[in-house]
Coordinates of C-alpha atoms and ligand atoms in Angstrom, one line a residue:
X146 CA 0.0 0.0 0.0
X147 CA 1.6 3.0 -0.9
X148 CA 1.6 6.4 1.2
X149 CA -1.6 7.9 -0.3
X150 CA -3.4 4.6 -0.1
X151 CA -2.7 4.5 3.8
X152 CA -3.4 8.4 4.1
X153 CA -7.2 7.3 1.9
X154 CA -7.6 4.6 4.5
X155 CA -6.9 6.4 7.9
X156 CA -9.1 9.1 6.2
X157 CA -12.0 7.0 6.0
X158 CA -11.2 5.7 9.5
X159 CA -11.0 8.6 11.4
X160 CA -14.5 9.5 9.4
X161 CA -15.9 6.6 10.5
X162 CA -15.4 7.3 14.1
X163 CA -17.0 10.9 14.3
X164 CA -20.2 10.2 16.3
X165 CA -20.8 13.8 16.1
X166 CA -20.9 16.4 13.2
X167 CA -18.4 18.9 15.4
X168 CA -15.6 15.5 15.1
X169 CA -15.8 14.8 11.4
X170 CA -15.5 18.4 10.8
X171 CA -12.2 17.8 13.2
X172 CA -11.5 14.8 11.0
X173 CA -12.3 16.5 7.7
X174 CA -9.5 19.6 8.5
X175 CA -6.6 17.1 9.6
X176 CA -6.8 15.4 6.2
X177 CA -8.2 18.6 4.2
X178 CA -7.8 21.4 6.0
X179 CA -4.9 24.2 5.5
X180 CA -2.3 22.3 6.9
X181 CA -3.9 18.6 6.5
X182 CA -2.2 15.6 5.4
X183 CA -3.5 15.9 2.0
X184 CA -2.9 19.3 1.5
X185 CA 0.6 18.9 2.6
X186 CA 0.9 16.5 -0.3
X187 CA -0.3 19.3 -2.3
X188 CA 2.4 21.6 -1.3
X189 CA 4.8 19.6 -1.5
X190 CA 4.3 19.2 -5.6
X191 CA 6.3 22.6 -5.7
X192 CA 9.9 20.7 -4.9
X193 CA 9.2 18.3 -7.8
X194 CA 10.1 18.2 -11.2
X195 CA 7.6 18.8 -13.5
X196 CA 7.0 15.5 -15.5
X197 CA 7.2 13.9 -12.1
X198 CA 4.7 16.7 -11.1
X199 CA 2.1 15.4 -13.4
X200 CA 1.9 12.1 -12.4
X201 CA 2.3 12.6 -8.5
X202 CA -0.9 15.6 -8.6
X203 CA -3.4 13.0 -10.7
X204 CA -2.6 10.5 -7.7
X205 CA -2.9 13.0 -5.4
X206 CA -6.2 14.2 -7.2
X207 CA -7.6 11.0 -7.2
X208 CA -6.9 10.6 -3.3
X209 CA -8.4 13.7 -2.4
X210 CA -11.2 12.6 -4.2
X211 CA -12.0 9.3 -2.5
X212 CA -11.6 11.7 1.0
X213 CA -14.1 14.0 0.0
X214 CA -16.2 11.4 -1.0
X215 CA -16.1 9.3 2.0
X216 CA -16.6 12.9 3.9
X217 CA -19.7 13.4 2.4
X218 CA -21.1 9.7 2.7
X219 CA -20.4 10.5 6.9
X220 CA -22.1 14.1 6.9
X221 CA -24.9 12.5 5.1
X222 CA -25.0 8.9 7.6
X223 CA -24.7 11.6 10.9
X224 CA -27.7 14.2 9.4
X225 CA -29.7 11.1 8.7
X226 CA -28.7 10.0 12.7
X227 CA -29.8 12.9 13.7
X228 CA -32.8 13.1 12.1
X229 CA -34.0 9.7 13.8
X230 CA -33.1 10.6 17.0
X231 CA -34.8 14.1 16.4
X232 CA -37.9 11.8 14.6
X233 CA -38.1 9.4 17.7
X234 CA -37.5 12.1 20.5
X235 CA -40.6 14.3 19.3
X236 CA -42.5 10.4 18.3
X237 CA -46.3 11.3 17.7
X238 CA -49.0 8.2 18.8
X239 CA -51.9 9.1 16.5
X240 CA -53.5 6.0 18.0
X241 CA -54.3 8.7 20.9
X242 CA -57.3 10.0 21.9
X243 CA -57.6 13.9 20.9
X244 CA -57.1 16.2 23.2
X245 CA -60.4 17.5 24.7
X246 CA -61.6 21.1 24.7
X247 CA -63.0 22.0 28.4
X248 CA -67.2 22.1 27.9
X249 CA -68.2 24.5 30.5
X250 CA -71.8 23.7 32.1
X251 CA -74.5 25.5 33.1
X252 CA -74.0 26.4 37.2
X253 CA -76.7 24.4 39.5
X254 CA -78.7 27.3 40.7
X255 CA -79.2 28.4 36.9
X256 CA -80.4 24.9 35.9
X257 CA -83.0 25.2 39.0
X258 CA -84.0 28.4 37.6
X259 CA -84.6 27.2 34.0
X260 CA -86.8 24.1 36.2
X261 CA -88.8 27.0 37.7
X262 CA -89.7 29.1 34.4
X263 CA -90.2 26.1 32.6
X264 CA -92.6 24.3 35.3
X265 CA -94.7 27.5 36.0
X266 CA -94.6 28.3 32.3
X267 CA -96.2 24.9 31.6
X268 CA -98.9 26.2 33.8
X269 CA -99.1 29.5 32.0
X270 CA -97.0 31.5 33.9
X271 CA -95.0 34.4 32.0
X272 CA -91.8 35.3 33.4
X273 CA -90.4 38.7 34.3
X274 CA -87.3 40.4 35.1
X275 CA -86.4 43.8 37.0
X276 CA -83.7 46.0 37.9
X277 CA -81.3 45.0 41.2
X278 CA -81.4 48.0 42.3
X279 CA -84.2 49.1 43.6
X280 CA -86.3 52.1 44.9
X281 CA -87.2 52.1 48.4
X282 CA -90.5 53.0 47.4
X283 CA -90.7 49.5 45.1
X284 CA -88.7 47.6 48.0
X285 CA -90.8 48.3 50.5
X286 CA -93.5 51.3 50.8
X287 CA -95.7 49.7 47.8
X288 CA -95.3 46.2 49.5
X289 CA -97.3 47.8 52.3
X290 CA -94.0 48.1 54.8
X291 CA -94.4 52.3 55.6
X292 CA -91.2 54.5 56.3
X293 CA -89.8 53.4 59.8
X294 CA -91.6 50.5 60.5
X295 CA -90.1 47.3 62.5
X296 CA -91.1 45.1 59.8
X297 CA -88.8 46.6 57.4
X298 CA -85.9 44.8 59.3
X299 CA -87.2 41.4 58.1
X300 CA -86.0 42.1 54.6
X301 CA -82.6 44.3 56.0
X302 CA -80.3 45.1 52.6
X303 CA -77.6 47.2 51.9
X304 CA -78.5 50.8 51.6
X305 CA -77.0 53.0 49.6
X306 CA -76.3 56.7 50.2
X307 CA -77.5 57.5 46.7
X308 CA -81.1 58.5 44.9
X309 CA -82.3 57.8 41.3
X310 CA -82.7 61.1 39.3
X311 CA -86.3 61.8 40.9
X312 CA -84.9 62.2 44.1
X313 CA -86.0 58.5 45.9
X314 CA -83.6 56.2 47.9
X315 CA -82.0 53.1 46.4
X316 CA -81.0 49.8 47.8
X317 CA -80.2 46.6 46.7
X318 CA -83.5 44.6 46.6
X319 CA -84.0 42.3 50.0
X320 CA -86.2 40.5 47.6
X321 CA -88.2 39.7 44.3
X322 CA -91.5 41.3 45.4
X323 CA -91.0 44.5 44.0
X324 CA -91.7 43.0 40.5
X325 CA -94.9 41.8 41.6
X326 CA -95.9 45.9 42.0
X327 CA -93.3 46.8 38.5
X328 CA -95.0 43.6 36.7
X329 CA -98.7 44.4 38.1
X330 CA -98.8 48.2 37.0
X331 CA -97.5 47.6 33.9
X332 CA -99.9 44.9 33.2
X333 CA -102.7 47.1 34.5
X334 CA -101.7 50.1 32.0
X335 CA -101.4 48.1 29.2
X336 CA -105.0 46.5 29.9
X337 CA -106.2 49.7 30.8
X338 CA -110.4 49.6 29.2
X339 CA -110.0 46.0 28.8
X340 CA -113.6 44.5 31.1
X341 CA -112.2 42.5 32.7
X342 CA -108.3 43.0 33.1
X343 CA -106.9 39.9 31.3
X344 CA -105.4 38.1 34.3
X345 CA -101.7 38.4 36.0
X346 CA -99.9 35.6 36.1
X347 CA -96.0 36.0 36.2
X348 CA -93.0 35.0 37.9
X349 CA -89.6 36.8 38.7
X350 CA -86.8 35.4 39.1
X351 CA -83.5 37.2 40.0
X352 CA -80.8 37.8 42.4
X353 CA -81.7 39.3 46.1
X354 CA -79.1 40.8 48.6
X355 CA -79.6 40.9 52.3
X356 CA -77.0 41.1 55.4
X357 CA -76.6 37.8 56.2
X358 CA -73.6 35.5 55.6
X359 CA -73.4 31.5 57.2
X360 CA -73.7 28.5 56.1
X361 CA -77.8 29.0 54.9
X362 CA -76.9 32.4 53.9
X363 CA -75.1 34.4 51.2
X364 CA -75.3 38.7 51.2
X365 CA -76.4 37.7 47.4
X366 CA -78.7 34.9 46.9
X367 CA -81.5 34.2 44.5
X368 CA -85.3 34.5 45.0
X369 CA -88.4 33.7 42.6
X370 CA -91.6 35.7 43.0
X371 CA -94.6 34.8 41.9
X372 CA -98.2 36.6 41.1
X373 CA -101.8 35.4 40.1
X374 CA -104.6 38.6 40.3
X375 CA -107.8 37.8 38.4
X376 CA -111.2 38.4 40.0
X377 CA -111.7 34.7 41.3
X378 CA -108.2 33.6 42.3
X379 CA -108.2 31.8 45.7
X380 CA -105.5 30.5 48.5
X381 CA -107.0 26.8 47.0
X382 CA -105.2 27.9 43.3
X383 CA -101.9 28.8 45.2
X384 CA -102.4 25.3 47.2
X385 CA -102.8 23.6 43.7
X386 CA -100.3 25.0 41.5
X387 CA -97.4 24.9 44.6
X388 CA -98.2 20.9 44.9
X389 CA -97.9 20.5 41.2
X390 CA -94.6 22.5 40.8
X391 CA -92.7 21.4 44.1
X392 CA -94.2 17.6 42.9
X393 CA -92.9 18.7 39.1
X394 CA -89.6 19.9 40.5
X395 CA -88.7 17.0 42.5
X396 CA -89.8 14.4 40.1
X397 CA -91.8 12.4 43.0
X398 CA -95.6 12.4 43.7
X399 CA -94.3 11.4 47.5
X400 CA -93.8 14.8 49.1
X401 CA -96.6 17.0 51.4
X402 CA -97.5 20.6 51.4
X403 CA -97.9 22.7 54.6
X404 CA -98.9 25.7 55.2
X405 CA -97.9 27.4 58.1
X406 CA -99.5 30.6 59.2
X407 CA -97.3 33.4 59.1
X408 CA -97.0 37.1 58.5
X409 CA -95.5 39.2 55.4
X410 CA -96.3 43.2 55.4
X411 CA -97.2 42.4 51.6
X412 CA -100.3 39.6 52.3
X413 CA -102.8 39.0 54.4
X414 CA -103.4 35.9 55.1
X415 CA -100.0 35.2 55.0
X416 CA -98.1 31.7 55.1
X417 CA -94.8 30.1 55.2
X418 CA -94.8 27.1 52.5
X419 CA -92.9 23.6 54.0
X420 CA -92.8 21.0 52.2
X421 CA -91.5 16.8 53.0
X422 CA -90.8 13.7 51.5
X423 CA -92.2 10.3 52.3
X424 CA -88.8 8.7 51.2
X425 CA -85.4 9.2 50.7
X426 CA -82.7 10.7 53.2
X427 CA -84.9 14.2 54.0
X428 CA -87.9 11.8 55.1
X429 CA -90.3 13.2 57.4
X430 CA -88.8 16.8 57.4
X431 CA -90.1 19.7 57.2
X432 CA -88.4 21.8 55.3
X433 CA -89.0 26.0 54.4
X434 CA -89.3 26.3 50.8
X435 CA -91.4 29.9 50.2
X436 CA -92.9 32.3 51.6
X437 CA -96.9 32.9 50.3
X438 CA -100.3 35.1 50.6
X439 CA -103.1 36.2 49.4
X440 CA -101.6 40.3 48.6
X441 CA -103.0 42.4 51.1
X442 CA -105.2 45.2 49.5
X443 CA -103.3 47.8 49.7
X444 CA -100.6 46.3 47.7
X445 CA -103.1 45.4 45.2
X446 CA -104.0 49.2 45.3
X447 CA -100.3 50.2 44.5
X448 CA -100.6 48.2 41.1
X449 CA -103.1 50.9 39.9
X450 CA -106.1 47.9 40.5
X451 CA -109.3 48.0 42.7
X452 CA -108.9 45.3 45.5
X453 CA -112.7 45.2 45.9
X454 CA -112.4 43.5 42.2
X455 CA -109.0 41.9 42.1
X456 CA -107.7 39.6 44.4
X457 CA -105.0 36.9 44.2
X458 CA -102.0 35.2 45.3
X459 CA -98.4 35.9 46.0
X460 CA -95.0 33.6 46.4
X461 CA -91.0 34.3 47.2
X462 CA -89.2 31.2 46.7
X463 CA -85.7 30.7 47.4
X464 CA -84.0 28.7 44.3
X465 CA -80.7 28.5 46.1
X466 CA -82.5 26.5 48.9
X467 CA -84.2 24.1 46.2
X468 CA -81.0 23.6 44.3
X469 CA -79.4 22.3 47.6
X470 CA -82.6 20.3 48.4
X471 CA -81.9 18.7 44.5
X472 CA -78.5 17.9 44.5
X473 CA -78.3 16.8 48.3
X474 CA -75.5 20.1 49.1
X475 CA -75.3 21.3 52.6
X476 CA -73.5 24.4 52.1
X477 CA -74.8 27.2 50.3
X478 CA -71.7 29.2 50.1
X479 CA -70.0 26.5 47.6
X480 CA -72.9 27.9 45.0
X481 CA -71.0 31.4 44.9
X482 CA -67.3 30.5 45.6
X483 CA -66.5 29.6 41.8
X484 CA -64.6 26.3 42.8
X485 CA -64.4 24.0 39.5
X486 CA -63.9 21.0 41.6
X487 CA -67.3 21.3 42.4
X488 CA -69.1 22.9 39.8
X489 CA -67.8 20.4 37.6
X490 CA -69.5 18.1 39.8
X491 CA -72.4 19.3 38.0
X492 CA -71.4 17.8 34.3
Ligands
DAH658 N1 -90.5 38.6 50.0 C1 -90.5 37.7 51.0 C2 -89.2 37.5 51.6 O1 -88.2 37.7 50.9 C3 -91.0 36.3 50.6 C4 -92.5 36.4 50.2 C5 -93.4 36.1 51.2 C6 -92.9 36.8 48.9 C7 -94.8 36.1 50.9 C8 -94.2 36.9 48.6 C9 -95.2 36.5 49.6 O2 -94.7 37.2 47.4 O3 -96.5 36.6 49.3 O4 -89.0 37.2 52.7

């Protein structure tokens, strides 16, 4: 093997061991780089006479040739390398499931407030919203509760140091009821000549605000009033549509009404709605579930009607307190603390 031969060899060699791209560029200047081994040769031509010139620079050629060649067989055998590793590091299983976008859900105390309007629209009910905040004349002087009187503090709210642009107080409403008077006059104006006033029948459902905060409590909680005024509607009607919806709402036929004799500045007689299950963990309880009444006259009077003629019923339900009855929750605070873990209970 003659000098050039060896030199091809140890070239192809040293290629062979570059794991790396950096080490056959190391390899590639010893045998081609400015002062490599083949280069060298190169040089060296100069000191030799010319025919011998010739002959030596094809054989020199030729090995730098086979060098470059082998080089470029290793660049192309380490990119490929590369490129498997690179292929196999980022390996994609389309066997996978896809990844899921989050579905959000409705929250608990909104799907119990789509069960109300749709049960009590069944039974011809239409359904009504107001503002949250609320005249003190709306929140409590048309309800029949005068300036300064102890039974104001049964519905306390947050009072704000503020009037609307006529001059009267606002709060935040303590409950729904003012949209029975907003609902009522309305109703009245627009049936104004009609003999006799097409009935009311409506329900309003809506966020509340009182000061209270514990475990049955929340400074913001929901309420759902309701109305029926015609000229013949009776305590029995109220009685009748309440078993159908509570029996509607909780799917079961085993559950009893009671009405419990009470008092509401807004209705007279007045009476606090329990309700109890035959089966099931709440058996034989008694639970709250509204407060009801047949609207006192005077209230009826403040929706621009003639009590003598009109007469009905009244309800304040507390959809926060069904929806924990529903899904068996004992704490109504986790309603209005935004935790997914258990809203997404609710999927
Ligand atoms: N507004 C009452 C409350 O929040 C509940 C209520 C009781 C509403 C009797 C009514 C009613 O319409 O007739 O405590």
């Amino acid at each position: 093997m003659n000098d050039l031969e060896q030199l091809v060899q140890d070239a192809q060699a040293a290629f062979a061991l570059a794991l790396a791209p950096a080490d056959l560029e190391n390899a590639k200047a010893r045998y081609l780089g400015k002062s490599g081994s083949l280069t060298e040769q190169l040089k060296a031509l100069a000191t030799l006479a010319p025919d011998e010139k010739k002959a030596r620079g094809a054989l020199i050629n030729a090995a730098k040739q086979q060098v470059e060649a082998a080089l470029t067989l290793r660049r192309q055998a380490l990119a490929d390398a590369e490129l498997d590793a690179q292929l196999k590091a980022e390996a994609l299983d389309v066997t996978l499931p896809g990844r899921q976008r989050g579905c959000g859900v409705l929250h608990p105390v909104s799907r119990t407030m789509e069960r109300i309007e749709a049960i009590f629209g069944s039974m011809g009910f239409d359904v009504a919203e107001g503002p949250e905040i609320e005249t003190d004349w709306y929140s409590f002087t048309a309800l029949n509760n005068p300036e300064n009187h102890p039974a104001r503090s049964m519905q306390d709210t947050f009072y704000v140091d503020m009037k609307d642009a006529e001059g009267r107080w606002l709060n935040l409403r303590p409950h729904t009821s003012p949209m029975q008077v907003r609902y009522a006059r309305a109703h009245a104006e627009k049936h104004r000549g009609c003999d006799p006033m097409p009935e009311i029948r409506v329900i309003a459902p809506g966020r509340t605000y009182r000061v209270d905060s514990d475990a049955t409590h929340s400074p913001m909680f929901h309420q759902c009033e309701g109305l029926w005024i015609g000229e013949n509607v009776s305590f029995k009607d109220l009685k009748v549509v309440f078993t159908d919806f509570f029996r509607n709402f909780f799917e079961t036929d085993d559950l009893q009404l009671r009405f419990r004799p009470s008092f509401f500045p807004f209705t007279e007689p007045s009476a606090e709605v329990d309700i109890a299950f035959s089966s099931g963990p709440l058996k034989g309880r008694w639970l709250e579930v509204a407060g009801s009444g047949q609207v006192h006259p005077n209230v009826v009077r403040n929706y621009g009607l003639d009590p003598d003629r009109y007469i009905g019923f009244a309800f304040g339900m507390g959809p926060d307190r069904l929806t924990m009855l529903r899904y068996g929750v004992n704490d109504l605070r986790l309603f209005f603390d935004g935790d997914l873990r258990f809203l997404s209970q609710f999927k």
